[in-house]
Coordinates of C-alpha atoms in Angstrom, one line a residue:
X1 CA 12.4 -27.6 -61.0
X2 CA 14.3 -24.7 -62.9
X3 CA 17.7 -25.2 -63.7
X4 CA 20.2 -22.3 -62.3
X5 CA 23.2 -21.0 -63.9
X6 CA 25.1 -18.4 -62.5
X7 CA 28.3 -16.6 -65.0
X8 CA 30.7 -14.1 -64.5
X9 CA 29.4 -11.6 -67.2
X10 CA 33.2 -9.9 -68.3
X11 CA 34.4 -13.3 -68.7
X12 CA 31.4 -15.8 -68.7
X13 CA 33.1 -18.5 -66.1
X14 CA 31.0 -20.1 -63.7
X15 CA 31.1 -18.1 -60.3
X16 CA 32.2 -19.6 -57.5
X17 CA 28.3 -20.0 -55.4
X18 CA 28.0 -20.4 -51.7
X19 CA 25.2 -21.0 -48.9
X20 CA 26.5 -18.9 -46.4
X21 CA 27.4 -15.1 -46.5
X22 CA 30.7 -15.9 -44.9
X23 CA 31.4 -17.8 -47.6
X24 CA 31.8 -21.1 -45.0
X25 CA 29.7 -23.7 -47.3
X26 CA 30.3 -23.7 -51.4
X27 CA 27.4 -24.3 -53.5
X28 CA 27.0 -26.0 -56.9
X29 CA 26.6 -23.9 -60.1
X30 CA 24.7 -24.9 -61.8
X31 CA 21.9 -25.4 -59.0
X32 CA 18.3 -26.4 -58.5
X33 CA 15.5 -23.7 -57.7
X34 CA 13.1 -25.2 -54.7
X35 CA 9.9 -26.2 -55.1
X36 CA 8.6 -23.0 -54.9
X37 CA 10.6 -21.8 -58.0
X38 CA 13.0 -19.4 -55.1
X39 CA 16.6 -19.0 -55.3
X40 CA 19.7 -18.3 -52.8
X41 CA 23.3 -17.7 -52.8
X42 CA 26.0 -15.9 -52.2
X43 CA 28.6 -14.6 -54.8
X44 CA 31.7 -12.2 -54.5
X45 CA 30.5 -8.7 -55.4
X46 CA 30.3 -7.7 -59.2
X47 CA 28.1 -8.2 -62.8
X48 CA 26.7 -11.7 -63.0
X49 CA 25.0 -12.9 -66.1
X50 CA 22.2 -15.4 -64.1
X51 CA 19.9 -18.0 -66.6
X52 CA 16.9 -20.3 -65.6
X53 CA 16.2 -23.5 -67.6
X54 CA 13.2 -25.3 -67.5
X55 CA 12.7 -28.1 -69.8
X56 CA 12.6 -26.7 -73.3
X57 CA 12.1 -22.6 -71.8
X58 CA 14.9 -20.5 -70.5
X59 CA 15.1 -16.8 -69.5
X60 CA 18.4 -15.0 -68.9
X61 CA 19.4 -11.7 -67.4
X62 CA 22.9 -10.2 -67.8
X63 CA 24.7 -7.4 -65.6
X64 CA 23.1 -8.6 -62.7
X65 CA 24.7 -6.6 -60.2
X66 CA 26.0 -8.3 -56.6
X67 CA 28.2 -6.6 -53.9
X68 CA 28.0 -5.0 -50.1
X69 CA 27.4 -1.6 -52.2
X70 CA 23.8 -2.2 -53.0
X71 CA 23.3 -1.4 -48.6
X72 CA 24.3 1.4 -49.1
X73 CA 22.4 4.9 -50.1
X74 CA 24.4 7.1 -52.4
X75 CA 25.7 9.8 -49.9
X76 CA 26.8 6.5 -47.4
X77 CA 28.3 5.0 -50.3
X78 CA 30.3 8.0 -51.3
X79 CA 31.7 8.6 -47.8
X80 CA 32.7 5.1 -48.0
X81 CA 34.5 5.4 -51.0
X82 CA 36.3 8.1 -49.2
X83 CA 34.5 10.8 -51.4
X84 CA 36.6 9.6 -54.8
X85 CA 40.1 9.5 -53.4
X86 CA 41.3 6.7 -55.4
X87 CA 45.0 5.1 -54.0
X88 CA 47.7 3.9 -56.0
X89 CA 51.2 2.6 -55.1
X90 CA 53.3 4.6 -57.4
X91 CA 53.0 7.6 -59.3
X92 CA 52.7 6.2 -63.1
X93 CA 49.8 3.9 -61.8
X94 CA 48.0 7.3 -60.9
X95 CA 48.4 9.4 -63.9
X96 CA 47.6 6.5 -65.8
X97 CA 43.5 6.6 -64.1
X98 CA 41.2 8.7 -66.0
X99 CA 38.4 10.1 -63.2
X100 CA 34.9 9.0 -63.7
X101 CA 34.2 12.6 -62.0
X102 CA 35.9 15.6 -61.5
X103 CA 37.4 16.9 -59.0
X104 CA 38.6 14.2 -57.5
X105 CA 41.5 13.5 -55.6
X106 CA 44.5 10.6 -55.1
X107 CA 47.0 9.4 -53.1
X108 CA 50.8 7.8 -54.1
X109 CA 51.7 5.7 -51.3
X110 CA 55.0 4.0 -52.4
X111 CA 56.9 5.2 -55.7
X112 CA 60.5 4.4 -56.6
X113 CA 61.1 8.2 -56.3
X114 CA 59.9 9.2 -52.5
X115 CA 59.8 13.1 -53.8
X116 CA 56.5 12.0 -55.7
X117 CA 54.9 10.3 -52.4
X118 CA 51.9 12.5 -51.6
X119 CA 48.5 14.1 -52.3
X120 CA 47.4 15.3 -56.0
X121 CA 43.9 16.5 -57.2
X122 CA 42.4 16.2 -60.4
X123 CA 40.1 19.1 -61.6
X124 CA 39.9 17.5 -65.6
X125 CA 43.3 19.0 -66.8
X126 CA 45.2 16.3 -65.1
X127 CA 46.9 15.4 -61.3
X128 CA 48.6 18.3 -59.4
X129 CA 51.1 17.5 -56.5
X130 CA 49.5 18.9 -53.3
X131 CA 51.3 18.0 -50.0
X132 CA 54.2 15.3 -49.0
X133 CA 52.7 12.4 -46.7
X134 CA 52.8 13.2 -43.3
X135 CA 56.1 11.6 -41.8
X136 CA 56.8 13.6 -38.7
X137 CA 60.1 11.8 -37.8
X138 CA 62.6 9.2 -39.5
X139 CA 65.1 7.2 -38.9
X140 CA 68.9 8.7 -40.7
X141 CA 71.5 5.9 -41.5
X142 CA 75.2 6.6 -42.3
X143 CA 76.0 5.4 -45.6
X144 CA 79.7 6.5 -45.6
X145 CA 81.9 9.6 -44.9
X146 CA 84.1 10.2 -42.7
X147 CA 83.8 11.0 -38.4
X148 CA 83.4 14.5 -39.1
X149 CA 81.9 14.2 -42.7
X150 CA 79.2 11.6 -42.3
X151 CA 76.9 10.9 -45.3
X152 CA 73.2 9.5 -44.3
X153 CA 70.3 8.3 -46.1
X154 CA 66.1 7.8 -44.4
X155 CA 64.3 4.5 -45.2
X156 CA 62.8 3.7 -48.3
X157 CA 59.9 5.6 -49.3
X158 CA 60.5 8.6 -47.3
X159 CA 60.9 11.7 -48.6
X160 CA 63.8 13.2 -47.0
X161 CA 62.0 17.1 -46.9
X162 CA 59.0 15.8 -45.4
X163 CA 59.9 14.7 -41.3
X164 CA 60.6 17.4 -38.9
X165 CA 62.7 15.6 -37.1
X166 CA 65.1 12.8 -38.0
X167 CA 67.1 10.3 -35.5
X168 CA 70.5 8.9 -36.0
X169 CA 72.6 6.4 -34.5
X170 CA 76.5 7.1 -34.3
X171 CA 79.4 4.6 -33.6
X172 CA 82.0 6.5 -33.5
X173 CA 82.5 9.8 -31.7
X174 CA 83.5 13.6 -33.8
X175 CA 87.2 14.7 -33.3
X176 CA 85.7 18.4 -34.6
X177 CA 82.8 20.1 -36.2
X178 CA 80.5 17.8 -38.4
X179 CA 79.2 18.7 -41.7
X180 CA 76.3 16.2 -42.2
X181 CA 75.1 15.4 -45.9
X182 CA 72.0 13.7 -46.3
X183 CA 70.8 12.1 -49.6
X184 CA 67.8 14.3 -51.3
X185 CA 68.1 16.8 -48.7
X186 CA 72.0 18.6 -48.5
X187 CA 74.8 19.3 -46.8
X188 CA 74.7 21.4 -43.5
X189 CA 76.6 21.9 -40.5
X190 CA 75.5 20.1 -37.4
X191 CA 75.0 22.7 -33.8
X192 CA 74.4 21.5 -30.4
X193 CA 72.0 22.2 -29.2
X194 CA 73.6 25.9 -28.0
X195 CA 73.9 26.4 -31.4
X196 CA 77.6 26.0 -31.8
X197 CA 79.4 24.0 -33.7
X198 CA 80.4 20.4 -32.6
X199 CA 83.1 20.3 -30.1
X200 CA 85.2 16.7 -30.3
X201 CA 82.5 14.1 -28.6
X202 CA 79.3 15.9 -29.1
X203 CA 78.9 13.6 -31.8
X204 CA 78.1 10.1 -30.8
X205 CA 75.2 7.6 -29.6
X206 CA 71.5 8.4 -30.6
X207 CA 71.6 12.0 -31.7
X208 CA 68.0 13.2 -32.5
X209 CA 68.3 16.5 -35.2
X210 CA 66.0 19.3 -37.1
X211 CA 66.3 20.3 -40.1
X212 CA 67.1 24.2 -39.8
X213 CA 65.6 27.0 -41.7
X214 CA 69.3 28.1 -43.3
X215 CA 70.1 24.5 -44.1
X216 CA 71.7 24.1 -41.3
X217 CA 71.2 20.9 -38.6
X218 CA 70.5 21.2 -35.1
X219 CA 71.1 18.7 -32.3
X220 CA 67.8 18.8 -29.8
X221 CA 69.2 16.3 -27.0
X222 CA 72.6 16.4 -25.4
X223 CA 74.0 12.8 -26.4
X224 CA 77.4 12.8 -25.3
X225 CA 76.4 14.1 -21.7
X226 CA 74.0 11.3 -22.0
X227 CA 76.5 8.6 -22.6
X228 CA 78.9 10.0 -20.4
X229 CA 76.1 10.4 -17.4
X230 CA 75.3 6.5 -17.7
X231 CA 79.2 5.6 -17.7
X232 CA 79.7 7.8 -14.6
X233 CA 76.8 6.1 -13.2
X234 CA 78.0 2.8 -13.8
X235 CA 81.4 3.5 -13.0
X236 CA 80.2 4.8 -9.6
X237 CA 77.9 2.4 -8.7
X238 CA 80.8 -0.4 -9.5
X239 CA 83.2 2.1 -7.1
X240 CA 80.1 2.0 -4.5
X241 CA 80.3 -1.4 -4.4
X242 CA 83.8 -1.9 -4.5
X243 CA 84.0 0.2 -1.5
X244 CA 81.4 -1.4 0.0
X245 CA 83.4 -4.6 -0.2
X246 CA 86.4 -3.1 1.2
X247 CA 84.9 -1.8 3.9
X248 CA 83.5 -5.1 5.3
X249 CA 86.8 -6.4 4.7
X250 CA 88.8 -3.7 6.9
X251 CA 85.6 -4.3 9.4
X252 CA 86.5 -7.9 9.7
X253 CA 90.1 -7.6 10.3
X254 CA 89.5 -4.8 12.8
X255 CA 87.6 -7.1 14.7
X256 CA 90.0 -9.3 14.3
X257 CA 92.7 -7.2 15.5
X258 CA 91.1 -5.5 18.4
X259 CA 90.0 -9.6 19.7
X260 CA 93.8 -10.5 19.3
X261 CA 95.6 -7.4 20.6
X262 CA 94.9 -5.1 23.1
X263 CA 96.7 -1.2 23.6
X264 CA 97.0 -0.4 27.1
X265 CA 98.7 3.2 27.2
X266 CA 101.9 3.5 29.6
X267 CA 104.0 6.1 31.0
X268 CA 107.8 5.1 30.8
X269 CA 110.6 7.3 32.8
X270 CA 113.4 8.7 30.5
X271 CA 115.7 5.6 30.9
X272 CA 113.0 3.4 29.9
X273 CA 112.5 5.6 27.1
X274 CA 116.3 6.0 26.0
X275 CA 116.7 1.9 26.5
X276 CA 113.3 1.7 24.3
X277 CA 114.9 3.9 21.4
X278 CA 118.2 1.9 21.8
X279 CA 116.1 -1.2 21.2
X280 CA 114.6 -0.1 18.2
X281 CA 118.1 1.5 16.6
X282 CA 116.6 4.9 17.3
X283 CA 118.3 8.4 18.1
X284 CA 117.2 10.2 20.8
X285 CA 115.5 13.6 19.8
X286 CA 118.4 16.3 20.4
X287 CA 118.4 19.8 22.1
X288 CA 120.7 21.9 20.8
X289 CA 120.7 25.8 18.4
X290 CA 120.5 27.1 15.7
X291 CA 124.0 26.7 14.9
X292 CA 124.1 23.6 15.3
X293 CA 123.4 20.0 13.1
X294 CA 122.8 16.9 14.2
X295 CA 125.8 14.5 13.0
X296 CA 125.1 10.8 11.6
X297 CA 125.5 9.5 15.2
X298 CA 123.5 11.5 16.8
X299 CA 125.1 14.0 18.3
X300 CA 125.5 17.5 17.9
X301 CA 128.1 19.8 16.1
X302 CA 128.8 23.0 15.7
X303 CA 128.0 24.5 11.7
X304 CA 131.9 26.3 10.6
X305 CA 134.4 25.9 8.0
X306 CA 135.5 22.5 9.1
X307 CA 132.2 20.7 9.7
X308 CA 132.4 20.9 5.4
X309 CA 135.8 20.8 5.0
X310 CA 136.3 23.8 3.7
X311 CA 140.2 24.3 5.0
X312 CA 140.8 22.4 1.3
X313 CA 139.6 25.4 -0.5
X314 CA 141.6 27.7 -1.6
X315 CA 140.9 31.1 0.3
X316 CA 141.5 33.5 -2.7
X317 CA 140.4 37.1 -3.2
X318 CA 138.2 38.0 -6.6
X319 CA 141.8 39.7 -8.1
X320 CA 143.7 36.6 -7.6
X321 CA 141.3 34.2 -9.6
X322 CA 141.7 36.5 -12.3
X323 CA 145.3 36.4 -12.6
X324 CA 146.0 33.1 -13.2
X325 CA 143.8 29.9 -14.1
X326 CA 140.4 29.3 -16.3
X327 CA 138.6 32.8 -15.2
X328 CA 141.6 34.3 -16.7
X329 CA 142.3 32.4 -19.5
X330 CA 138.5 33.1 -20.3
X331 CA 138.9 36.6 -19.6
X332 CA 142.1 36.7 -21.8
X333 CA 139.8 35.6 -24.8
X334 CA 137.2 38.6 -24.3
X335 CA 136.8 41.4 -26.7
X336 CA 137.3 44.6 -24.9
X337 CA 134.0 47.0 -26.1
X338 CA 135.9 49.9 -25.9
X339 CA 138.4 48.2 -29.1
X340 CA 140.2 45.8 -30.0
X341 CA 141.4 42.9 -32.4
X342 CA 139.4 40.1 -33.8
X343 CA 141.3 37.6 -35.4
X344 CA 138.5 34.7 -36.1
X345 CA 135.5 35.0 -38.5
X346 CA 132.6 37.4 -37.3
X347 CA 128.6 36.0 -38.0
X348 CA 126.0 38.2 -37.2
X349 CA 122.1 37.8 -37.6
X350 CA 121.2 41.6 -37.1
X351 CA 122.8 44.8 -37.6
X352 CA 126.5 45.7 -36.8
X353 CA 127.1 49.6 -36.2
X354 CA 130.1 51.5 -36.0
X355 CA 130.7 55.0 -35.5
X356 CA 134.2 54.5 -36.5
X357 CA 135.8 52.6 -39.2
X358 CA 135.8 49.0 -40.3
X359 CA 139.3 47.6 -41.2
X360 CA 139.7 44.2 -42.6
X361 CA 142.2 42.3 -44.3
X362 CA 139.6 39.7 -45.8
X363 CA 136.1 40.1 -47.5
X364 CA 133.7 42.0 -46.4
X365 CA 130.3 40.9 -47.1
X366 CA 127.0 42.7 -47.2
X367 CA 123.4 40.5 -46.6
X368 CA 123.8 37.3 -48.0
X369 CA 127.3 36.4 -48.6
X370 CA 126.2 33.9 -51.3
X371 CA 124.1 36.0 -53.1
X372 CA 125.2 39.8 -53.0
X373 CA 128.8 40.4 -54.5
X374 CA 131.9 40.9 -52.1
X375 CA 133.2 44.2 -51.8
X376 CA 136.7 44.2 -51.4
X377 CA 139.6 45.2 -53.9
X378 CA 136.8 45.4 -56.5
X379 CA 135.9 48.4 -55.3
X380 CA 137.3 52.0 -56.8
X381 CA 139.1 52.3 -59.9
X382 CA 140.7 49.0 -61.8
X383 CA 144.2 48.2 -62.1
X384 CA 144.3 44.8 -63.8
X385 CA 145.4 43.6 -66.8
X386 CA 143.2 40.6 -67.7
X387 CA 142.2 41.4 -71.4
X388 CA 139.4 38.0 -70.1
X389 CA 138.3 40.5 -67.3
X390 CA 134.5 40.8 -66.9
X391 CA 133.9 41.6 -63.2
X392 CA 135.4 45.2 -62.7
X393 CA 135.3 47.0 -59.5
X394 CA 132.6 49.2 -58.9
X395 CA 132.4 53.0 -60.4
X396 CA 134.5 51.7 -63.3
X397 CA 134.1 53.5 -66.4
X398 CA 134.3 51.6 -69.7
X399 CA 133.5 52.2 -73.3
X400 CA 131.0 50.1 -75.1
X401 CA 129.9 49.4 -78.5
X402 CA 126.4 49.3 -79.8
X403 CA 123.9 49.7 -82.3
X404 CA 121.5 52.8 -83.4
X405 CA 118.9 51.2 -81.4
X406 CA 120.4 50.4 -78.5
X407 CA 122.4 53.0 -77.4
X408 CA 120.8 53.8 -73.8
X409 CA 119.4 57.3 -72.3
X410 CA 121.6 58.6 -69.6
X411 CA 121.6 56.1 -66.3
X412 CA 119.1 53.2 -68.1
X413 CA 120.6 49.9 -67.5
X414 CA 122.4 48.1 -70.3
X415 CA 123.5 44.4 -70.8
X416 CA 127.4 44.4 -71.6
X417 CA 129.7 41.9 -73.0
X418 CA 133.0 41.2 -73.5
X419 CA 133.3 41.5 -77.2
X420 CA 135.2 38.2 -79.4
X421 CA 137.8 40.8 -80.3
X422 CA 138.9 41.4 -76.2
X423 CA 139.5 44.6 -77.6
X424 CA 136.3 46.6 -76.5
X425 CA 133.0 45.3 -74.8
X426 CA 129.2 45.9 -76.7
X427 CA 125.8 45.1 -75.5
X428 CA 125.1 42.6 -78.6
X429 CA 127.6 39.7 -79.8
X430 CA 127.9 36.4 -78.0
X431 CA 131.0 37.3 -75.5
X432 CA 130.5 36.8 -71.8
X433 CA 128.8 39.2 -69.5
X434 CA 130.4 41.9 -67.8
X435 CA 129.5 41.1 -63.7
X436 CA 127.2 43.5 -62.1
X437 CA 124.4 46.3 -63.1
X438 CA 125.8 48.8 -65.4
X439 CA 124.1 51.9 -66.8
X440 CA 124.9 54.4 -69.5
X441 CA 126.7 57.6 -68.9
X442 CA 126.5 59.8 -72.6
X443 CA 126.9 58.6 -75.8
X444 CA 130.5 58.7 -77.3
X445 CA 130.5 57.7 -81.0
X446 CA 128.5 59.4 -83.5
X447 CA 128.4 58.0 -86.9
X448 CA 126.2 56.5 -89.7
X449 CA 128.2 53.2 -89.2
X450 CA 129.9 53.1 -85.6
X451 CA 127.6 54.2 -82.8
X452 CA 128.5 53.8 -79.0
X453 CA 128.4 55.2 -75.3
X454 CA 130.3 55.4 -72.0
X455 CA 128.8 53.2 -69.5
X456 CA 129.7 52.5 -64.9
X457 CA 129.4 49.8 -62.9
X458 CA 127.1 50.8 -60.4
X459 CA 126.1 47.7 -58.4

């Protein structure tokens, strides 16, 4: 009998042989055809180089092909093959296939990068994105943020444009409107589902969310109401029984009472009822007016003068409490509006008009008292004699030195000093400033070596 040996022709190892198509019952390789020179087995589909030895002859034949394909027709076999779609896990695995035929299509089921999960076709000049796989919702979990500024992620191998609809579960409620930022797809502030923004508590539980047209997120249940409906439930069915509980309670001691005492209504005569009152430490109900009040014993009194003790109050007219005592020592202290004198300091917030004049003896200041100068004695011509003087009253007239350059036009401000000399002030030097704004008034030396100008205090 013929000698069979069966090889795997890509790498010429024996193949694993069995009896059975299940595969339940191995068979040796090599093997023994039967006495009528037939052969069985069963091999996993492939090329299979298959040789038959007997004694010195032996015939061979390579790329023997074995697999489930050969039932099938062509057309069957190509629907089975899904008509050339060809599946890979990531995106490199998929441009690295060269198509036996073109066009042809494939499908990237699980790359690093989610945005590259999809359909592509191949025409010959390489794979073209088509469409995102078709998640229709995913889950949204908060990576970090804040309340009102939550950041959220979806689950691995989602890409985040692709669901319609996303879910979300939130642990702790929004004090304000929520800006939502989710990774791969953007920021966008969350409506209800009025489409308003979040009022404090709208944001909390499971909150199931679109993806809005203007990058915007809407909320499509209610999930605050939600939360709030099943802890009103709760609360009221825990009341319900509560109540429930306290009304058997008050049942059982009514019966209780009504089995241990027993009202029998009576009609008592008015001494009965006085004694009764008097037994309890009760007053009997008085009849008297309206000018009259019931006293702490119980009886009545007339309402005058001397049921308040007012005979020790002094009885005086409206002119005799101003004459003497704290009304008029108060009044004594009044200003009188139509004049007067004030001794004491005067602070006012707003204006203070006169139609007359203002007389003081002290400053008088004008706005801010720290800031804007007093105007007081300085005020009018000068009649010191400080040759350090620098803060002259104003509309004082001086005569100041300067250079060709800087003598100023008729009322332009100039910067005066008190010259080294303390013989005549000039807008250049090092002395100290004169106090106030001062502006020229004509020039007054003409010279090709001395030039100057008159110049008044103005503010």
């Amino acid at each position: 009998m013929a000698k069979i040996t069966v090889r795997n022709t890509s790498t010429g190892a024996l193949a694993k042989l069995y009896s059975a198509r299940d595969g339940s019952a191995p068979k040796a390789n090599p093997f023994n055809a039967d006495e009528n020179g037939q052969v069985l087995f069963f091999v996993a589909g492939g090329a299979y180089t298959i040789k038959a030895e007997f004694g010195n002859q032996e015939r061979t034949w390579p790329f023997v092909p074995i697999g489930t394909a050969a039932e099938y027709d062509i057309d069957s076999l190509a629907q089975y093959l899904n008509s050339g779609v060809v599946y890979f896990q990531t995106y490199a695995a998929l441009v690295a296939y060269l198509p036996l035929s073109f066009p042809s299509a494939g499908i990237v089921l699980n790359d690093p990068d989610p945005l590259r999960d999809g359909y592509y076709t191949n025409d010959g000049a390489g794979w073209v994105f088509g469409r995102t796989m078709p998640d229709t919702i995913a889950k949204l979990t908060i990576a970090g943020g804040g309340v009102n500024t939550p950041t959220a992620v979806v689950g691995t191998g989602v890409n985040p444009a692709s669901p319609l609809v996303f879910y979300i579960d939130v642990a702790s409620p929004n004090t304000g409107s929520v800006t939502l930022s989710v990774t791969g797809l953007g920021q966008g502030v969350v409506l209800n589902a009025a489409g308003n923004p979040l009022a404090a508590g709208e944001w909390q539980g499971r909150v199931m969310l679109t993806r809005e047209s203007d990058g915007r997120y809407r909320i499509m249940n209610d999930p605050a109401s939600a939360l709030s409906a099943a802890q009103s439930a709760t609360q009221a069915t825990q009341q319900a029984d509560r109540a429930e509980s306290e009304a058997d309670r008050a049942e059982a001691a009514a019966g209780d009472v009504l089995h241990s005492v027993q009202y029998e209504p009576q009609t008592l005569t008015e001494p009965q009822k006085m004694q009764a009152r008097t037994n309890i430490g009760a007053f009997a109900s008085p009849s008297g007016t309206t000018a009259e009040y019931v006293r702490g014993d119980g009886t009545l009194a007339t309402m005058d003068s001397s049921a308040v003790d007012l005979g020790n109050v002094a009885n005086k007219s409206e002119a005799q409490m101003t004459e003497t005592g704290a009304i008029a020592d108060a009044l004594a202290e009044k200003f009188d509006k139509s004049g007067g004198t004030v001794t004491g300091n005067i602070d006012a917030t707003g204006y203070i008009q006169a139609e007359g004049d203002i007389v003081t003896q002290g400053d008088l200041w004008v706005g801010d008292k720290n800031v804007i100068a007093e105007i007081n004695a300085k005020a009018g011509f000068y009649a010191g004699s400080d040759p350090d003087e620098v803060n002259y009253p104003i509309g004082a007239i001086l005569s100041c030195h300067t250079t060709e350059s800087t003598v100023p036009l008729l009322n332009e401000i100039i910067v005066p000093r008190l010259h080294t000399s303390k013989r005549v002030v000039a807008n250049f030097g090092s002395g100290a400033l004169l106090t106030g704004v001062w502006v020229g008034i004509g020039q007054s030396i003409v010279s090709t070596t001395q030039w100057g100008c008159f110049i008044q205090r103005v503010r």
